[in-house]
Amino acid sequence: MVEQQTIINNTENIKVVYNKIDLSFNVETPNKVWCQKKDFKPYVDISYNDEIHRLYFENAESITHKSFETGIGRGIKCLLSNFKIGKEKIELCFEISIWIDNIYEDIHFELIPINEVQGIIEKIVWPGPFDFKKKEKDNYTVIPMMLGCIIPNNWAKEVHPMENGRYYTRGAYMPWWDKLKIITVI
């Protein structure tokens, strides 16, 4: 039986609970838990034979996990390979990793292609959004769209990325995201 969850943490301040079955995760601190949206499934869109095909990570025929620890942090790597479009096998293989650094306790999400695919990768949607059920005015999401946007958590309208959110374009000048909770100390 496959162990369902892996906990990544360096201190008591922050941890990531990673689900090896559906590839979801939660981020936990002593004061707050951020849960990924339950209905989110990570995917990659590929242009192949003049059509766009959506390949969900969970549909890879081979998914392997490996915990790791280096001098700068610890985490988990997941190797995904052997995808299919219809009955045709696609030579797509990539590794995702989630790790926490030892110094600043930042959480890093990385996707590394292992081999090229026959088509063109149009979009990768991972990691997924968090589920913010409570619309608190003192919470903000920071995204790199244009010169940077700070969006209050209680913003009435949904914000969509520009230009498919490609990094180093108007849609995402820098590869960073953040979620902030303002705490007033008196």
PDB file of C-alpha atoms in Angstrom:
ATOM      1  CA  MET A   1       0.000   0.000   0.000  1.00  0.00           C
ATOM      2  CA  VAL A   2       1.288   3.453  -0.914  1.00  0.00           C
ATOM      3  CA  GLU A   3       1.700   5.932   1.926  1.00  0.00           C
ATOM      4  CA  GLN A   4      -0.924   8.574   1.165  1.00  0.00           C
ATOM      5  CA  GLN A   5       0.637  11.694   2.697  1.00  0.00           C
ATOM      6  CA  THR A   6       4.071  13.140   3.214  1.00  0.00           C
ATOM      7  CA  ILE A   7       4.743  15.942   5.666  1.00  0.00           C
ATOM      8  CA  ILE A   8       7.502  18.377   4.759  1.00  0.00           C
ATOM      9  CA  ASN A   9       8.748  20.606   7.558  1.00  0.00           C
ATOM     10  CA  ASN A  10      11.997  22.016   8.895  1.00  0.00           C
ATOM     11  CA  THR A  11      10.666  23.664  12.045  1.00  0.00           C
ATOM     12  CA  GLU A  12       7.391  23.993  13.899  1.00  0.00           C
ATOM     13  CA  ASN A  13       6.653  27.253  12.013  1.00  0.00           C
ATOM     14  CA  ILE A  14       5.535  25.804   8.691  1.00  0.00           C
ATOM     15  CA  LYS A  15       4.782  22.483   7.056  1.00  0.00           C
ATOM     16  CA  VAL A  16       3.369  21.164   3.812  1.00  0.00           C
ATOM     17  CA  VAL A  17       1.107  18.113   3.869  1.00  0.00           C
ATOM     18  CA  TYR A  18       1.365  16.527   0.417  1.00  0.00           C
ATOM     19  CA  ASN A  19      -1.143  13.938  -0.817  1.00  0.00           C
ATOM     20  CA  LYS A  20       0.566  11.345  -3.041  1.00  0.00           C
ATOM     21  CA  ILE A  21      -2.730  10.079  -4.451  1.00  0.00           C
ATOM     22  CA  ASP A  22      -4.269  13.260  -5.901  1.00  0.00           C
ATOM     23  CA  LEU A  23      -1.048  15.392  -5.820  1.00  0.00           C
ATOM     24  CA  SER A  24      -2.728  18.088  -3.702  1.00  0.00           C
ATOM     25  CA  PHE A  25      -1.220  19.822  -0.690  1.00  0.00           C
ATOM     26  CA  ASN A  26      -2.037  21.970   2.319  1.00  0.00           C
ATOM     27  CA  VAL A  27       0.248  24.545   3.931  1.00  0.00           C
ATOM     28  CA  GLU A  28       0.057  24.655   7.727  1.00  0.00           C
ATOM     29  CA  THR A  29       1.422  27.124  10.269  1.00  0.00           C
ATOM     30  CA  PRO A  30       0.631  27.287  14.003  1.00  0.00           C
ATOM     31  CA  ASN A  31      -2.043  29.947  13.312  1.00  0.00           C
ATOM     32  CA  LYS A  32      -3.415  29.100   9.855  1.00  0.00           C
ATOM     33  CA  VAL A  33      -4.043  26.276   7.388  1.00  0.00           C
ATOM     34  CA  TRP A  34      -4.240  26.960   3.645  1.00  0.00           C
ATOM     35  CA  CYS A  35      -5.963  24.157   1.738  1.00  0.00           C
ATOM     36  CA  GLN A  36      -5.774  23.696  -1.998  1.00  0.00           C
ATOM     37  CA  LYS A  37      -9.158  23.821  -3.742  1.00  0.00           C
ATOM     38  CA  LYS A  38     -10.669  20.337  -3.618  1.00  0.00           C
ATOM     39  CA  ASP A  39     -11.847  20.347  -7.245  1.00  0.00           C
ATOM     40  CA  PHE A  40      -8.479  21.447  -8.687  1.00  0.00           C
ATOM     41  CA  LYS A  41      -6.515  18.951 -10.782  1.00  0.00           C
ATOM     42  CA  PRO A  42      -3.071  20.007 -12.064  1.00  0.00           C
ATOM     43  CA  TYR A  43      -2.630  19.734 -15.837  1.00  0.00           C
ATOM     44  CA  VAL A  44      -0.586  20.601 -18.876  1.00  0.00           C
ATOM     45  CA  ASP A  45      -2.123  21.725 -22.193  1.00  0.00           C
ATOM     46  CA  ILE A  46      -0.243  20.469 -25.255  1.00  0.00           C
ATOM     47  CA  SER A  47      -0.694  21.473 -28.878  1.00  0.00           C
ATOM     48  CA  TYR A  48      -0.377  18.214 -30.793  1.00  0.00           C
ATOM     49  CA  ASN A  49      -1.531  17.485 -34.368  1.00  0.00           C
ATOM     50  CA  ASP A  50      -3.069  20.977 -34.548  1.00  0.00           C
ATOM     51  CA  GLU A  51      -5.270  20.388 -31.488  1.00  0.00           C
ATOM     52  CA  ILE A  52      -4.987  21.378 -27.831  1.00  0.00           C
ATOM     53  CA  HIS A  53      -5.017  18.377 -25.488  1.00  0.00           C
ATOM     54  CA  ARG A  54      -5.311  18.630 -21.710  1.00  0.00           C
ATOM     55  CA  LEU A  55      -3.206  16.070 -19.848  1.00  0.00           C
ATOM     56  CA  TYR A  56      -3.961  15.820 -16.137  1.00  0.00           C
ATOM     57  CA  PHE A  57      -0.979  14.985 -13.937  1.00  0.00           C
ATOM     58  CA  GLU A  58      -2.929  12.191 -12.238  1.00  0.00           C
ATOM     59  CA  ASN A  59      -3.356  10.427 -15.607  1.00  0.00           C
ATOM     60  CA  ALA A  60       0.360   9.788 -16.033  1.00  0.00           C
ATOM     61  CA  GLU A  61       0.818   6.034 -16.238  1.00  0.00           C
ATOM     62  CA  SER A  62       3.935   6.287 -14.095  1.00  0.00           C
ATOM     63  CA  ILE A  63       3.996   8.425 -10.938  1.00  0.00           C
ATOM     64  CA  THR A  64       6.826   7.963  -8.446  1.00  0.00           C
ATOM     65  CA  HIS A  65       7.620   9.915  -5.273  1.00  0.00           C
ATOM     66  CA  LYS A  66      10.874  10.439  -3.437  1.00  0.00           C
ATOM     67  CA  SER A  67      11.586  12.494  -0.323  1.00  0.00           C
ATOM     68  CA  PHE A  68      14.847  14.445  -0.349  1.00  0.00           C
ATOM     69  CA  GLU A  69      17.008  16.566   1.923  1.00  0.00           C
ATOM     70  CA  THR A  70      19.904  18.801   0.878  1.00  0.00           C
ATOM     71  CA  GLY A  71      22.039  21.376   2.642  1.00  0.00           C
ATOM     72  CA  ILE A  72      19.479  24.070   1.827  1.00  0.00           C
ATOM     73  CA  GLY A  73      16.152  22.358   2.445  1.00  0.00           C
ATOM     74  CA  ARG A  74      13.945  19.299   2.346  1.00  0.00           C
ATOM     75  CA  GLY A  75      10.929  18.219   0.367  1.00  0.00           C
ATOM     76  CA  ILE A  76       9.406  15.712  -2.004  1.00  0.00           C
ATOM     77  CA  LYS A  77       9.910  15.072  -5.723  1.00  0.00           C
ATOM     78  CA  CYS A  78       7.326  13.484  -7.973  1.00  0.00           C
ATOM     79  CA  LEU A  79       8.285  12.074 -11.388  1.00  0.00           C
ATOM     80  CA  LEU A  80       5.417  11.900 -13.892  1.00  0.00           C
ATOM     81  CA  SER A  81       5.743  10.096 -17.232  1.00  0.00           C
ATOM     82  CA  ASN A  82       3.982   8.006 -19.870  1.00  0.00           C
ATOM     83  CA  PHE A  83       1.018  10.182 -20.760  1.00  0.00           C
ATOM     84  CA  LYS A  84      -1.441   9.307 -23.533  1.00  0.00           C
ATOM     85  CA  ILE A  85      -3.498  11.285 -26.010  1.00  0.00           C
ATOM     86  CA  GLY A  86      -6.225   8.869 -26.954  1.00  0.00           C
ATOM     87  CA  LYS A  87      -4.377   5.565 -27.327  1.00  0.00           C
ATOM     88  CA  GLU A  88      -1.118   7.195 -28.420  1.00  0.00           C
ATOM     89  CA  LYS A  89       1.705   7.364 -25.886  1.00  0.00           C
ATOM     90  CA  ILE A  90       3.261  10.834 -25.559  1.00  0.00           C
ATOM     91  CA  GLU A  91       6.932  11.047 -24.584  1.00  0.00           C
ATOM     92  CA  LEU A  92       6.317  13.599 -21.857  1.00  0.00           C
ATOM     93  CA  CYS A  93       8.216  13.281 -18.608  1.00  0.00           C
ATOM     94  CA  PHE A  94       8.673  15.928 -15.927  1.00  0.00           C
ATOM     95  CA  GLU A  95       9.415  16.241 -12.247  1.00  0.00           C
ATOM     96  CA  ILE A  96       7.561  18.423  -9.778  1.00  0.00           C
ATOM     97  CA  SER A  97       9.026  19.213  -6.406  1.00  0.00           C
ATOM     98  CA  ILE A  98       7.792  20.943  -3.279  1.00  0.00           C
ATOM     99  CA  TRP A  99      10.387  21.884  -0.710  1.00  0.00           C
ATOM    100  CA  ILE A 100      10.963  24.228   2.225  1.00  0.00           C
ATOM    101  CA  ASP A 101      14.271  26.045   2.564  1.00  0.00           C
ATOM    102  CA  ASN A 102      16.166  25.852   5.857  1.00  0.00           C
ATOM    103  CA  ILE A 103      16.880  29.572   6.285  1.00  0.00           C
ATOM    104  CA  TYR A 104      13.753  31.574   5.403  1.00  0.00           C
ATOM    105  CA  GLU A 105      11.224  28.720   5.484  1.00  0.00           C
ATOM    106  CA  ASP A 106      10.012  29.690   2.011  1.00  0.00           C
ATOM    107  CA  ILE A 107       8.077  27.023   0.135  1.00  0.00           C
ATOM    108  CA  HIS A 108       9.375  26.341  -3.370  1.00  0.00           C
ATOM    109  CA  PHE A 109       7.340  24.726  -6.158  1.00  0.00           C
ATOM    110  CA  GLU A 110       9.407  23.594  -9.123  1.00  0.00           C
ATOM    111  CA  LEU A 111       8.599  21.831 -12.378  1.00  0.00           C
ATOM    112  CA  ILE A 112      11.528  20.444 -14.351  1.00  0.00           C
ATOM    113  CA  PRO A 113      11.071  18.897 -17.820  1.00  0.00           C
ATOM    114  CA  ILE A 114      12.979  15.625 -18.167  1.00  0.00           C
ATOM    115  CA  ASN A 115      12.409  14.979 -21.880  1.00  0.00           C
ATOM    116  CA  GLU A 116      10.817  16.820 -24.783  1.00  0.00           C
ATOM    117  CA  VAL A 117       7.326  16.126 -25.997  1.00  0.00           C
ATOM    118  CA  GLN A 118       6.234  15.729 -29.624  1.00  0.00           C
ATOM    119  CA  GLY A 119       3.865  18.709 -29.357  1.00  0.00           C
ATOM    120  CA  ILE A 120       4.189  22.215 -27.952  1.00  0.00           C
ATOM    121  CA  ILE A 121       3.482  22.829 -24.292  1.00  0.00           C
ATOM    122  CA  GLU A 122       0.955  25.675 -24.255  1.00  0.00           C
ATOM    123  CA  LYS A 123       0.193  25.896 -20.550  1.00  0.00           C
ATOM    124  CA  ILE A 124       1.091  24.286 -17.244  1.00  0.00           C
ATOM    125  CA  VAL A 125      -1.343  24.794 -14.372  1.00  0.00           C
ATOM    126  CA  TRP A 126       0.397  23.777 -11.151  1.00  0.00           C
ATOM    127  CA  PRO A 127       0.444  24.437  -8.238  1.00  0.00           C
ATOM    128  CA  GLY A 128      -3.258  25.062  -7.899  1.00  0.00           C
ATOM    129  CA  PRO A 129      -5.211  27.764  -6.128  1.00  0.00           C
ATOM    130  CA  PHE A 130      -5.985  27.778  -2.430  1.00  0.00           C
ATOM    131  CA  ASP A 131      -9.540  27.666  -1.159  1.00  0.00           C
ATOM    132  CA  PHE A 132     -10.244  30.953   0.641  1.00  0.00           C
ATOM    133  CA  LYS A 133     -13.739  30.357   1.965  1.00  0.00           C
ATOM    134  CA  LYS A 134     -13.762  33.418   4.185  1.00  0.00           C
ATOM    135  CA  LYS A 135     -13.514  36.727   2.363  1.00  0.00           C
ATOM    136  CA  GLU A 136     -11.376  38.639   4.853  1.00  0.00           C
ATOM    137  CA  LYS A 137     -10.557  42.250   3.969  1.00  0.00           C
ATOM    138  CA  ASP A 138      -7.155  42.064   5.701  1.00  0.00           C
ATOM    139  CA  ASN A 139      -5.889  39.229   3.464  1.00  0.00           C
ATOM    140  CA  TYR A 140      -4.289  39.891   0.094  1.00  0.00           C
ATOM    141  CA  THR A 141      -2.996  37.923  -2.857  1.00  0.00           C
ATOM    142  CA  VAL A 142       0.108  39.259  -4.575  1.00  0.00           C
ATOM    143  CA  ILE A 143       0.593  38.276  -8.216  1.00  0.00           C
ATOM    144  CA  PRO A 144       3.248  39.342 -10.732  1.00  0.00           C
ATOM    145  CA  MET A 145       0.813  40.572 -13.406  1.00  0.00           C
ATOM    146  CA  MET A 146       1.987  43.819 -15.044  1.00  0.00           C
ATOM    147  CA  LEU A 147       4.201  45.525 -12.439  1.00  0.00           C
ATOM    148  CA  GLY A 148       2.582  43.575  -9.624  1.00  0.00           C
ATOM    149  CA  CYS A 149      -0.957  43.463  -8.287  1.00  0.00           C
ATOM    150  CA  ILE A 150      -2.194  43.331  -4.732  1.00  0.00           C
ATOM    151  CA  ILE A 151      -5.723  41.964  -4.695  1.00  0.00           C
ATOM    152  CA  PRO A 152      -7.799  42.044  -1.493  1.00  0.00           C
ATOM    153  CA  ASN A 153      -9.228  38.652  -0.579  1.00  0.00           C
ATOM    154  CA  ASN A 154     -12.725  40.160  -0.533  1.00  0.00           C
ATOM    155  CA  TRP A 155     -12.414  41.539  -4.104  1.00  0.00           C
ATOM    156  CA  ALA A 156     -15.809  41.179  -5.792  1.00  0.00           C
ATOM    157  CA  LYS A 157     -14.572  40.065  -9.226  1.00  0.00           C
ATOM    158  CA  GLU A 158     -12.425  37.103 -10.222  1.00  0.00           C
ATOM    159  CA  VAL A 159      -9.007  38.077 -11.594  1.00  0.00           C
ATOM    160  CA  HIS A 160      -7.737  36.224 -14.676  1.00  0.00           C
ATOM    161  CA  PRO A 161      -4.134  36.145 -15.913  1.00  0.00           C
ATOM    162  CA  MET A 162      -3.031  38.160 -18.915  1.00  0.00           C
ATOM    163  CA  GLU A 163      -1.354  36.480 -21.898  1.00  0.00           C
ATOM    164  CA  ASN A 164      -1.768  33.019 -20.334  1.00  0.00           C
ATOM    165  CA  GLY A 165       0.341  34.159 -17.370  1.00  0.00           C
ATOM    166  CA  ARG A 166       3.635  33.379 -19.139  1.00  0.00           C
ATOM    167  CA  TYR A 167       6.618  34.459 -17.073  1.00  0.00           C
ATOM    168  CA  TYR A 168       8.697  37.407 -18.271  1.00  0.00           C
ATOM    169  CA  THR A 169       5.764  38.844 -20.251  1.00  0.00           C
ATOM    170  CA  ARG A 170       3.145  41.390 -19.235  1.00  0.00           C
ATOM    171  CA  GLY A 171       1.232  38.529 -17.647  1.00  0.00           C
ATOM    172  CA  ALA A 172       3.979  37.704 -15.128  1.00  0.00           C
ATOM    173  CA  TYR A 173       7.146  39.805 -15.143  1.00  0.00           C
ATOM    174  CA  MET A 174       8.721  37.931 -12.249  1.00  0.00           C
ATOM    175  CA  PRO A 175       8.151  34.335 -11.069  1.00  0.00           C
ATOM    176  CA  TRP A 176       6.710  35.058  -7.619  1.00  0.00           C
ATOM    177  CA  TRP A 177       3.358  34.811  -5.856  1.00  0.00           C
ATOM    178  CA  ASP A 178       2.326  35.471  -2.278  1.00  0.00           C
ATOM    179  CA  LYS A 179      -0.586  35.386   0.114  1.00  0.00           C
ATOM    180  CA  LEU A 180      -0.549  37.869   3.002  1.00  0.00           C
ATOM    181  CA  LYS A 181      -2.521  38.221   6.206  1.00  0.00           C
ATOM    182  CA  ILE A 182      -2.184  41.614   7.860  1.00  0.00           C
ATOM    183  CA  ILE A 183      -1.935  41.415  11.655  1.00  0.00           C
ATOM    184  CA  THR A 184      -2.305  44.600  13.694  1.00  0.00           C
ATOM    185  CA  VAL A 185      -0.355  44.647  16.954  1.00  0.00           C
ATOM    186  CA  ILE A 186      -1.339  47.273  19.518  1.00  0.00           C
TER     187      ILE A 186
END
